[in-house]
Amino acid sequence: MLHTSGELSPDLANHRRFQDLRGVQWRIDLGILPSSSSSSSSVDDFRRVTANSRRSYAALRRRLLINPHISKDERNFRDLVIDNPLSQNPDSTWRRFFHKAELEKMVDQDLQRLYPEHGNYFQTTGCQGVLRRILLLWCIRHPNYGYRQGMHELLAPLLYVLQADLERLSEVRKLYQHYFTDNFDGLSFNDTDLSYKSDLEKGEDNIGIQKDEMNTSYLHDLDPKIQTIISFCDAYGAEGELGIVVSEKFMEHDAYSMFDALMNGDKGAVAMANFFSHSPSPHNGLPPVIEASSALYRLLSIIDLSLYTHLVELGVEPQYFALRWFRVLFGREFALHDLLVIWDEIFSLDNKKLRGNSENESEVTFRVLNSSRGAFISALAVSMILYLRSSLLATENATSCLQRLLNFPADVDLGKLIKKAKSLMDLAIDAINSISEPIHGGGLFEPGKPRAHGHGHSRSLSSDVTAAMSSRALVPESYWEEKWRNMNKEDDRKQAGLSKQVSLTKQVQNRINGWSEKVRMRLSKVTRSPLRRNLVDDLARLEEKNEKSVSGNGGGEENSSVYSDPVSPQGLSNNIINNNNDHENETDRSSVASNSSVNGDNPDLGLDLDSSPSPSITSVRYSSAEDVGSPLPVSDTPEEDLSFKEVKNENIIVKSVSNLRDRRPLAGKFQWLWMFSKTGPESSLDKSKPATSYVTEINQKNAVPSSSTADETTKPEAADHHNLKDLAQSMLENIEVIESVENLSRNTAEALNELRKISNILAEM
Amino acid sequence: MVLVLAIGDLHIPHRAPDLPAKFKSMLVPGKIQHIICTGNLCIKEVHDYLKSLCPSLHITRGEYDEDSRYPETKTITIGQFKLGLCHGHQVVPWGDLDSLAMLQRQLDVDILVSGHTHQFKAYKHEAGVVINPGSATGAYSSITYDVNPSFVLMDIDGLRVVVYVYELIDGEVKVDKIDFKKTSTATV
C-alpha cells in the first residue's frame, strides 16, 4: 500500500489545487495539463488535454515498437538488400530492431536495480514492463541522447505518484461510492427521457428519479476537491474513458508524457535531458552538467566563501557529486517519500526562462539552469552542501569530502533544507544571470552569517566581504594591547605551584590575519566532543605554558635573542609580548606527555608546526595556535589538517597586512576568546560564567592558574553546545558593554561587528 | 528470433585470400546467435575469425581442412528445428538431391546444410529442407563454373524459418529470401 505522506510547506499548500493528487499536480506543473491558475481550465479542458496526450503516446508506441516479423506481405515490397538482418543500412527495420534490442539490454540492467527497497512495487514484471517500454520509446524518439543511466530513476517516481493517485482515487471511491456514476443504470435521466416512460411505471420511477436527483444535488455539496476528483474520473465525461484523468489503464501514457515533459523542460530552461548529454553547449563550450556544476560552485562561493575555497583547494570538483545530484534530481540522496516532497517544491516553480529577451541571452552565463526552477535546484544543492559544512571543513582530503557529499545523511530535516534553499533563491538567480567574474580568494568571510539570518542578509553579503577584509586590518592596537597587558600582568602574579609542565611548545607561525577565521573554524568543529575537549585542553595548556614560560620555569634561559624569526619592520613595541615569545621559544618541543592524562589522545603532539611555511612570521608567537589545532579532527591526521589550514589561511590572508600592529590586535582577540573557553572548564563548562566586563574576566583569570590543574583533570566531558552558546552570549554581552562606550571609533565598531558575527556563529552551533 | 549463419568452403588461403569486403562488412559480431560451417575453411585463423563473430560455432570436416578433429557430420537443435551439418564430399554423387535426402533421413533432421559444390541451392522436399550455402569466398571449384561468393542466413522463429541468401554478383550484394514452414507433425 503506497502512501503519499510528506509534509508540504504551508505556503505551498495554499496555491496547489491538488495536494493529495500528486500525479495531477505534477502534470500541471510540468505543463502537460492546463495550469490551474488559468481561469478557463475546467474539468473538460483537463480531460481533453489528457486524452490528446494519451493518443499521441499510443500512436508513438504503435509506430516505434516494431516487430520485424509483421506480416510477410508488407515486407515483400521492401527492398531486401536494405531490409535483411545483416544490413547496415540505417533504414532497415532490422537495424532498428537490433538497436532496440541493445537499448533494452541496457535498460533492463538498470531496471533490475531500481529501488530495491520498494521492490514490491517497482520490481514487479508489470511495472518493469511499463518502465522499460517508456524508456525505450523515449530513447528511440530521441536518438541523440540515447539511454543513459539515471533516466530510469527520473521516471520511477513519476510512475509512483501516478500509482499513488490511483490509490487515493480508490479511497475516495470507497467513501463516496454512490457519487461515482460509472454505473449506467444509476445515471439520472433527464426530463426528456422521462416522457418516454409509461404512466404505469411513473410511480416507481419518480422515486428512483428523486433519489438520483438527491444524489446529484449532493454532489455539489461535496468538498470541491472531491468533486473534482469525481468529475475527473467520470467515465462518461468529456472524451470518455480516454479522458479519465486518473486512470490505471493509461498510466503508461501519462508517465510517458510526464517523463517527456520533464526531460524536455517543456520549452523552459531546465531540461533534464541536457544533463545527460555530453556535447558541449555552443554558448560556453562546456557540457551542460559542467556548466550547472560551476553555477553551483559560483553560488556556493557567494554564500560561503571559506567552504568554497576549502573544497576548491582540496580539489573537489563540483561535478563529481553534482552530476549525480542533477541527473537524477536528487533522487539518490533522499528516500522516495522525501524525494516526492522535494520534487513537489521543484516542480511548483516556474520553468520559464528568466530574462526572456533574446538580446539578454548572451549575458546569461548558466543557461542550463536559467529559470526559477533551475535557481531552486542550485539553491537546494548549495543548501545540502551547507548542511554538511562542518564535516566538510573538517576533512582534509578530497576523497572523504566526496564520501561525505555522496552519502548524504538519511535523517535530514527536509523542511529546513527547503526553507534554506528558498532563502538562497534570489542569490541563485543572480548568480545564474551574472556575467562570470573572477572569484577573489582574498578576504575573510563570515560563513555563518547567511545561514543564521537567511534572506535578509544575503543580499548584502558580497559587499560585506570587502568590508570584512578591511575591517580586520584596522582594529586599533591599543584596545587589544591593553587587554593583553592586563592579562599578562595577572599571569605574572600567579606563578608558583604549577605542577603542570606544559612542555608542548611550538614555534607558532603567526597566522594572526587568519586567526579569527581559524578560531571560528576550529570552534565550528567543536561540535564533536573529543574535539571540544581538545580545544579546551589546548587552550588550558596554552595558559599554563604561558605562565610557565613567563615564570621562567622552562629552562630558565632568559635570552630574548633566541629569535629566529624576522622581526617585523615596525619593531616590537610590546615587550610583554616579546617576553612571552622568548620563553615559548626556549621550551623544547616535546610531547605533551604530561598533559596526556587530560588529553587522552595522541601524545605525540610534537607537530612539526614549523614545517608549515610561514612567509609572514612575526615576532608574536602563539604556541597555542598550534595546540588548538593539533589534536583536532580525530578522524583525520592532525598534522596535515593543521598545515593545510595554515596554508589555506595563508591563501586567504591578505598578505598586505603584515605588520605587527595588525597582528597584535588579533592576537589579543585570540587571547580574549581563549580566556572564555578557559574559564569554561572550571565553572563546569558553563561559559556564561565569564563576567560581563573585562575586569571581572581578568579577575577570574587570576583564579584560573591555580585551578588549572584541576582544569586538566576535570575533563570537560559534557562539553556541548551549551558552552558555545554561553560563550556566544557572553561575547554578545561584552560587545554591548563595549558599544555602550560613548565615542567608539569606526575601527572599533567594525571590530565589534566582527566579534558579533563570531558570537552569532557560536550561538548557532 | 534466432539468427543462424550458414557458411562454408572458404578455402583460405589455398584458393582465396579472404572473404569479400562487402561480406566482411556485413558480418559483425553481436547479431548472429549460431554459425554452422560446412567445412573447408581451411586454416585455424579462419576458425578464429568465425569464432569472433559468434561463440557458438559448429563445423564439420571438409577434405582440405587442416584440423582433423572436426566431425564428419553434426546435428544441432535450434528452437523447434533440428539442423544437420555435413560437408558433402562424402555424399556421392556430389550435390545430388536424393542422396542428400538419404543423408537427411539418416541424421533425422529437418534442415540439412551441406556444401562442397560451391553453388547455392535450397531444396524443399516432403521430409525437410536441404540448403547449400555455396562458397563464401567464391573459391575455384572443380565441379562448378562461375562461382559466385554466397552465404546463407537463417532466421528461425518458432515453426517458421526464413532463409536469406546473400550473393555477390558483379560486385554487388544481392539478397533473396525464402520462407519455410514446418508442420508440427513432421518432427514425429
mmCIF file of C-alpha atoms in Angstrom, chain A residues 67-69 72 75-76 80-88 94-95 97-98, chain B residues 1 3 25-28 31 151 153 155 157 160 164 166 173 175-177 179:
data_model
loop_
_atom_site.group_PDB
_atom_site.id
_atom_site.type_symbol
_atom_site.label_atom_id
_atom_site.label_comp_id
_atom_site.label_asym_id
_atom_site.label_seq_id
_atom_site.Cartn_x
_atom_site.Cartn_y
_atom_site.Cartn_z
ATOM 1 C CA ASN A 67 8.446 -6.315 -34.860
ATOM 2 C CA PRO A 68 10.340 -7.380 -37.929
ATOM 3 C CA HIS A 69 8.098 -10.348 -38.282
ATOM 4 C CA LYS A 72 5.054 -11.047 -44.833
ATOM 5 C CA ARG A 75 7.696 -6.806 -46.128
ATOM 6 C CA ASN A 76 7.855 -8.200 -49.634
ATOM 7 C CA LEU A 80 15.616 -6.963 -49.480
ATOM 8 C CA VAL A 81 19.046 -5.594 -49.991
ATOM 9 C CA ILE A 82 18.185 -2.939 -47.494
ATOM 10 C CA ASP A 83 15.951 -4.877 -45.248
ATOM 11 C CA ASN A 84 17.833 -8.017 -44.388
ATOM 12 C CA PRO A 85 19.026 -8.873 -40.932
ATOM 13 C CA LEU A 86 22.651 -8.176 -41.633
ATOM 14 C CA SER A 87 22.081 -4.964 -43.363
ATOM 15 C CA GLN A 88 23.983 -1.997 -42.109
ATOM 16 C CA TRP A 94 16.255 -4.991 -38.721
ATOM 17 C CA ARG A 95 18.733 -2.383 -37.788
ATOM 18 C CA PHE A 97 15.285 -3.926 -34.196
ATOM 19 C CA PHE A 98 18.834 -4.605 -33.161
ATOM 20 C CA MET B 1 14.190 -14.935 -33.425
ATOM 21 C CA LEU B 3 19.768 -15.862 -36.451
ATOM 22 C CA SER B 25 31.365 -5.516 -43.536
ATOM 23 C CA MET B 26 28.048 -7.217 -43.023
ATOM 24 C CA LEU B 27 29.299 -9.850 -40.682
ATOM 25 C CA VAL B 28 29.551 -8.029 -37.393
ATOM 26 C CA LYS B 31 23.758 -10.131 -34.305
ATOM 27 C CA PHE B 151 26.330 -17.500 -47.847
ATOM 28 C CA LEU B 153 21.428 -16.566 -43.011
ATOM 29 C CA ASP B 155 16.048 -16.664 -39.197
ATOM 30 C CA ASP B 157 11.312 -18.181 -35.391
ATOM 31 C CA ARG B 160 8.972 -20.836 -39.383
ATOM 32 C CA TYR B 164 18.147 -15.096 -46.557
ATOM 33 C CA TYR B 166 23.429 -13.260 -49.778
ATOM 34 C CA VAL B 173 25.375 -7.895 -52.814
ATOM 35 C CA VAL B 175 19.737 -10.704 -51.163
ATOM 36 C CA ASP B 176 16.964 -13.174 -51.564
ATOM 37 C CA LYS B 177 14.541 -14.657 -49.151
ATOM 38 C CA ASP B 179 10.241 -18.964 -46.343
#
